[in-house]
Protein backbone atom coordinates (compact mmCIF):
# COMPACT_ATOMS: atom_id res chain seq x y z
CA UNK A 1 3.57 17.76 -3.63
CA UNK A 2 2.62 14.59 -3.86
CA UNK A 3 2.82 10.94 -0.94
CA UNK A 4 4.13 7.96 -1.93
CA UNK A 5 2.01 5.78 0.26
CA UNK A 6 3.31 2.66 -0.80
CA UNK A 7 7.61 2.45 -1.10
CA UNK A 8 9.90 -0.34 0.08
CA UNK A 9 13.29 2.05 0.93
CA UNK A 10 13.04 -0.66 3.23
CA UNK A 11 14.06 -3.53 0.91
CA UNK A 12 17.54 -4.81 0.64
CA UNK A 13 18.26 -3.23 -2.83
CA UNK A 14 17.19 0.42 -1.29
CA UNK A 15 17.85 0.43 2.10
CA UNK A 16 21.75 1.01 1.87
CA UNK A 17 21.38 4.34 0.18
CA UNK A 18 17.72 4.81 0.80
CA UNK A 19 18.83 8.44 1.61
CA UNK A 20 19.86 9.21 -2.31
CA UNK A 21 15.94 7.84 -3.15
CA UNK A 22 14.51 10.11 -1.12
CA UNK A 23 16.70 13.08 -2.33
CA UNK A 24 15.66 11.87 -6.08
CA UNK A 25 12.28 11.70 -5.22
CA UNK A 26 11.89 15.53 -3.48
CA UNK A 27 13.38 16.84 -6.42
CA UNK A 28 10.46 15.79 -8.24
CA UNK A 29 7.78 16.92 -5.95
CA UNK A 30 7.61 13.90 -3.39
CA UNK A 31 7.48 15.23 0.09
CA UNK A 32 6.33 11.98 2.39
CA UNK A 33 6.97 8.28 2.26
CA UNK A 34 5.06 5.57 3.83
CA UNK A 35 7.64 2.56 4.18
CA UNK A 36 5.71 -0.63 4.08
CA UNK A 37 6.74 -3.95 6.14
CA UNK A 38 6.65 -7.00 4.62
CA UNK A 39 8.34 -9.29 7.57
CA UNK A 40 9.46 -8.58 10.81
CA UNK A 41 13.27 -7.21 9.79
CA UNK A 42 11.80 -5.29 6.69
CA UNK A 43 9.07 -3.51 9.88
CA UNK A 44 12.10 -3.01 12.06
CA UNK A 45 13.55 -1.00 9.20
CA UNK A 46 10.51 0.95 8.53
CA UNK A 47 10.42 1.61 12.26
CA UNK A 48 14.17 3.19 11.78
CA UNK A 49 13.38 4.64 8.55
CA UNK A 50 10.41 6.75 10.38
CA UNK A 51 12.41 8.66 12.52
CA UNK A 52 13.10 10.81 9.84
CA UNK A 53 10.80 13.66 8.75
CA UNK A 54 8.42 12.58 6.32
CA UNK A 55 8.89 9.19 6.37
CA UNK A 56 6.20 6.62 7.86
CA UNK A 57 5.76 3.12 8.91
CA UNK A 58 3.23 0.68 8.35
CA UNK A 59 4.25 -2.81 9.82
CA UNK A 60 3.11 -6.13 8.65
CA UNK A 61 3.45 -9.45 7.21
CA UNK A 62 2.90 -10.16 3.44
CA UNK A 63 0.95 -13.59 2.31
CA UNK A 64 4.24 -14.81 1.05
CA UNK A 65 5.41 -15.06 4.69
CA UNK A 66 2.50 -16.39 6.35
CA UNK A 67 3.93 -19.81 7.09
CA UNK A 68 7.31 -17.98 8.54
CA UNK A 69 7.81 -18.77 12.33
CA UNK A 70 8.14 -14.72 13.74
CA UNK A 71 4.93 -14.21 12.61
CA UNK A 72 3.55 -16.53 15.64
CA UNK A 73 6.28 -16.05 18.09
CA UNK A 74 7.69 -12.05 17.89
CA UNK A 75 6.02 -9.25 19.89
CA UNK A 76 4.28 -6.85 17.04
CA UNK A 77 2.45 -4.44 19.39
CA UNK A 78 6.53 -3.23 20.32
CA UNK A 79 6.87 -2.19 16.92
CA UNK A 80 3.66 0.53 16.88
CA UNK A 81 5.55 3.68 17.03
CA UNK A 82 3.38 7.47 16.92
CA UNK A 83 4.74 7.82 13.07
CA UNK A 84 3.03 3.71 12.71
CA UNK A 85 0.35 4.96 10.14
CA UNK A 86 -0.95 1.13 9.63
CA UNK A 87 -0.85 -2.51 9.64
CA UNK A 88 0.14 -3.85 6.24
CA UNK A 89 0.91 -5.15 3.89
CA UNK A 90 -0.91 -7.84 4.65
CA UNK A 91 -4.10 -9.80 2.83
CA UNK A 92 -3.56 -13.10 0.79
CA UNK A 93 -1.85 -14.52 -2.40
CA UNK A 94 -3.07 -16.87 -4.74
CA UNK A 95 -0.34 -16.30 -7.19
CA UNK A 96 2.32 -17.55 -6.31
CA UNK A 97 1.62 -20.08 -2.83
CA UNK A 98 4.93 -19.10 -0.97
CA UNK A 99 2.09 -19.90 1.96
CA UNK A 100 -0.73 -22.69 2.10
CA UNK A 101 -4.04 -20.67 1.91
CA UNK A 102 -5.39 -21.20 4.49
CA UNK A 103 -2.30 -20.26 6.87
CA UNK A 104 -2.62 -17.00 4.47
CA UNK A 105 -6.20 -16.75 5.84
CA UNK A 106 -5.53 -17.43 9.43
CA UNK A 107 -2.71 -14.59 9.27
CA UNK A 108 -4.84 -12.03 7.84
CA UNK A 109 -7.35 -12.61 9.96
CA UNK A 110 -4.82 -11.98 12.98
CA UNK A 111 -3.77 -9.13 12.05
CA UNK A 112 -7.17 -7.51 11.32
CA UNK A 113 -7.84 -8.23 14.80
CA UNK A 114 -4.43 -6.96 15.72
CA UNK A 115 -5.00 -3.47 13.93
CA UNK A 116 -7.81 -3.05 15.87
CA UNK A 117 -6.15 -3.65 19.14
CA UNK A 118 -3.80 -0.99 17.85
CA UNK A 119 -6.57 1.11 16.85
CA UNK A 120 -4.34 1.42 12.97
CA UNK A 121 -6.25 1.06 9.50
CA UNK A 122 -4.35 -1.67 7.27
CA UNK A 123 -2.89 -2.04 4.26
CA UNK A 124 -4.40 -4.78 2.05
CA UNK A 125 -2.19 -7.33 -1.00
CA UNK A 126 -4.72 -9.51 -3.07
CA UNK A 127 -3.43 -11.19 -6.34
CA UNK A 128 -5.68 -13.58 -7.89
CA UNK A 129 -7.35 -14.13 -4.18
CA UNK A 130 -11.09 -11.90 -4.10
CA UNK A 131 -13.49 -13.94 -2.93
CA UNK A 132 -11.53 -15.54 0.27
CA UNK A 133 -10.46 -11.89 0.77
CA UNK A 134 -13.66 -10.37 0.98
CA UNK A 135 -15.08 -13.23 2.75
CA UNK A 136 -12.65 -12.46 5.29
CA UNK A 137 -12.83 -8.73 5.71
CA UNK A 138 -16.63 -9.27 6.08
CA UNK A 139 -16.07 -11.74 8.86
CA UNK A 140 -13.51 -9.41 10.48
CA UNK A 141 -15.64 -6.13 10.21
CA UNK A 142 -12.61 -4.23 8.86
CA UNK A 143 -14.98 -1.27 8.43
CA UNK A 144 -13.70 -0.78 11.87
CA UNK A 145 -10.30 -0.16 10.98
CA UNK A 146 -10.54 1.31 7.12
CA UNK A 147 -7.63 0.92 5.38
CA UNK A 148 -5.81 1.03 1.96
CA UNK A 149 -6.29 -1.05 -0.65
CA UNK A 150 -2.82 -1.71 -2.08
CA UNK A 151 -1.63 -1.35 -5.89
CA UNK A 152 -5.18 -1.97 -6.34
CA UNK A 153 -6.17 -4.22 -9.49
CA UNK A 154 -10.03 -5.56 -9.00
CA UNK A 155 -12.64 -5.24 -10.09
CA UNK A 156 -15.22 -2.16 -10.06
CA UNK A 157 -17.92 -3.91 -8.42
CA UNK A 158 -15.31 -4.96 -5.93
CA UNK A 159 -14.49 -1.42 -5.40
CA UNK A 160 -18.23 -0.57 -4.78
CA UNK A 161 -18.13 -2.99 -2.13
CA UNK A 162 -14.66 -2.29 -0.40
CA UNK A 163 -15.78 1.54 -0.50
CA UNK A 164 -18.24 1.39 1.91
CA UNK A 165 -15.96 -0.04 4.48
CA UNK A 166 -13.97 3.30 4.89
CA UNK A 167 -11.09 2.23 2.10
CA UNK A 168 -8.75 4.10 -0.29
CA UNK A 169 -7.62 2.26 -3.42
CA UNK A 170 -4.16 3.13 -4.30
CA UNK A 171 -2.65 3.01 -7.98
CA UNK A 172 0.56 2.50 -8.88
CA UNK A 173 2.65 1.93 -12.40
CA UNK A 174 0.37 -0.27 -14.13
CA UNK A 175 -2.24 2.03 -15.20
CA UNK A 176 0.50 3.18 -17.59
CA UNK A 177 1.05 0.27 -19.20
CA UNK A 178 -0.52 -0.19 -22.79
CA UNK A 179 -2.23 -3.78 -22.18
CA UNK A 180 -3.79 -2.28 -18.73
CA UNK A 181 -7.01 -1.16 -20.29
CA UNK A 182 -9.02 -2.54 -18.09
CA UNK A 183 -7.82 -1.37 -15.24
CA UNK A 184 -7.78 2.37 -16.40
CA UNK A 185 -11.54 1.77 -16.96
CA UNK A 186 -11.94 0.76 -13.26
CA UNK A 187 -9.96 3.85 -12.41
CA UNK A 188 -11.99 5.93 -14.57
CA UNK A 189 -15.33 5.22 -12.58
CA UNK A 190 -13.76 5.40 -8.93
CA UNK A 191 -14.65 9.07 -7.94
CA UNK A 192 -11.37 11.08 -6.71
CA UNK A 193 -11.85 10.63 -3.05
CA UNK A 194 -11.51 7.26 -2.90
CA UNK A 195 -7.75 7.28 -5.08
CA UNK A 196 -4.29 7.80 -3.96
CA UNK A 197 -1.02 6.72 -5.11
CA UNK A 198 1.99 4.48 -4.75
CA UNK A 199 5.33 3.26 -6.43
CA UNK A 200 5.20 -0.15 -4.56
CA UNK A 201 9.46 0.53 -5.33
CA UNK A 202 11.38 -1.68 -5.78
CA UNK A 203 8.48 -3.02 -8.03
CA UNK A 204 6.16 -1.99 -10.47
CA UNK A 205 7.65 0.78 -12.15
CA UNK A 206 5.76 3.30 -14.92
CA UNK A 207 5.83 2.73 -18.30
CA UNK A 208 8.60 5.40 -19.38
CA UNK A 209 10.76 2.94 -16.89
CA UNK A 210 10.01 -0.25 -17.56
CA UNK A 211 12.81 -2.54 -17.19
CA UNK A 212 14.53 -0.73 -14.31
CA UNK A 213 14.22 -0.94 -10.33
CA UNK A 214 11.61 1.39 -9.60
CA UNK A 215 11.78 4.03 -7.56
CA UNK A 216 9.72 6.94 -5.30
CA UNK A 217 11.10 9.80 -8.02
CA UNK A 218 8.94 8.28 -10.67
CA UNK A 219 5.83 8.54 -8.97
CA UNK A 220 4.60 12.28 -10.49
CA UNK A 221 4.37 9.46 -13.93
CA UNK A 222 1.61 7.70 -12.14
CA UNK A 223 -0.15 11.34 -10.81
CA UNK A 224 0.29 12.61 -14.54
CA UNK A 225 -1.63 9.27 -15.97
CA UNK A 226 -4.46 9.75 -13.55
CA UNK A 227 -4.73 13.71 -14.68
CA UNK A 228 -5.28 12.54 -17.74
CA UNK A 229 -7.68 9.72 -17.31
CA UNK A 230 -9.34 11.80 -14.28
CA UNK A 231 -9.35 15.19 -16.45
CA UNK A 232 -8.13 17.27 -13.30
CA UNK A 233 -5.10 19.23 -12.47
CA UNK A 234 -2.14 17.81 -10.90
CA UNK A 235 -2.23 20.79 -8.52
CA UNK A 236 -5.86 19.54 -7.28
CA UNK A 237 -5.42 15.88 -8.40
CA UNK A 238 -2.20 16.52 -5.46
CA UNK A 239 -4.70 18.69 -3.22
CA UNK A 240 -7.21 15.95 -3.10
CA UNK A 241 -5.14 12.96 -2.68
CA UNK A 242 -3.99 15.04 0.98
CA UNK A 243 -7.65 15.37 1.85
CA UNK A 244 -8.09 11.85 1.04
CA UNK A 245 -5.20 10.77 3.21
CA UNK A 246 -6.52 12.77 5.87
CA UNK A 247 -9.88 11.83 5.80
CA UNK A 248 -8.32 8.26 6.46
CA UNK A 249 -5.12 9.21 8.89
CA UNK A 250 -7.19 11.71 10.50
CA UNK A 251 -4.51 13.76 10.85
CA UNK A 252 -2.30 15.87 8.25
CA UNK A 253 0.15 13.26 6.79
């Protein structure tokens, strides 16, 4: 039984039969969903997506959309539901500058504080952006929230950092992929209760699918990769990431 704590059946390309994912995906052992926001319409649909059994929300606004004009002017607090896990996926982008930086920094920084207010963890995005990020989460205290690192691709001294401050660090397809190396070695020294897992679908997809839209039914690849790296049993590689998410959530997710 295994979470997918990072899916986008909220994305344009899923959301019109976002049922037939999920009916994929419990056929291979995937039982809960969180549906991560990216925008305000992408958090509405999470919202909607949530009333359904297993399926969660986490609302947000990703770096790319920083400079967008709902982000200052749209009530978020309405969109906190009972079955609104987090705030994400928010954090900054240095990849691609679909944002200026530092409106990227300002954002983040609002919606640290508005997690709190909310009393939610969050759900952190960092390409090519560390040292800004951590600079911020430090400033923010975000050990007050805890959260989730997303698709998580720094550095192990990062994560020795980051861990103290009541974070998970989620993998997703690219620790299958042959010139990822380095981050299977990271992966290798993170202890179990700090890991979970994702698909980040419509993105990222495993190795054995490269080239397709990915999808939540392909995330037992990503479990089976970490069995092997990990040496532990999917049965208590899936036990453990539920006490992990648990630990976080307090509460069975």
């Amino acid at each position: 039984m295994w979470t997918d704590t990072h899916v986008h059946l909220n994305d344009e390309r899923i959301y019109p039969q976002w049922r037939e994912y999920v009916e994929r995906a419990k056929k291979n052992g995937v039982v809960s969903f969180f549906v991560v926001g990216y925008d305000w319409e992408s958090s509405l649909r999470a919202n909607h997506l949530s009333i359904f059994e297993g399926i969660y929300s986490i609302i947000g606004v990703h770096p790319h959309e920083s400079s967008s004009p709902y982000v200052d002017e749209l009530d978020w607090k309405s969109l906190v539901t009972e079955k609104t896990l987090a705030i994400g996926e928010i954090g900054l982008d240095y990849y691609r500058l679909h944002s200026p930086k530092e409106k990227q920094k300002e954002v983040f920084s609002r919606f640290i504080q508005f997690a709190k207010e909310v009393n939610r963890p969050i759900v952190i995005h960092c390409r090519d952006a560390w040292k800004d990020l951590i600079d911020i989460m430090k400033a923010e205290k975000v050990w007050e929230v805890g959260g989730i690192m997303h698709s998580y691709s720094g550095s192990y001294e990062t994560f020795k950092l980051v861990s103290e401050w009541n974070f998970l660090f989620s993998f997703s397809g690219p620790i299958t992929y042959p010139n990822a190396k380095n981050l299977r070695e990271v992966l290798k020294k993170i202890p179990l209760e700090y890991i979970v897992i994702e698909t980040d679908a419509p993105y990222l997809p495993p190795q054995s699918c490269r080239g397709k839209m990915n999808e939540p039914a392909y995330l037992p690849e990503i479990a089976e990769k970490i069995s092997e790296l990990k040496n532990v049993s999917l049965e208590d590689l899936s036990i453990k990431f539920r006490e992990n998410l648990k630990n976080l959530f307090r509460k069975e997710i």
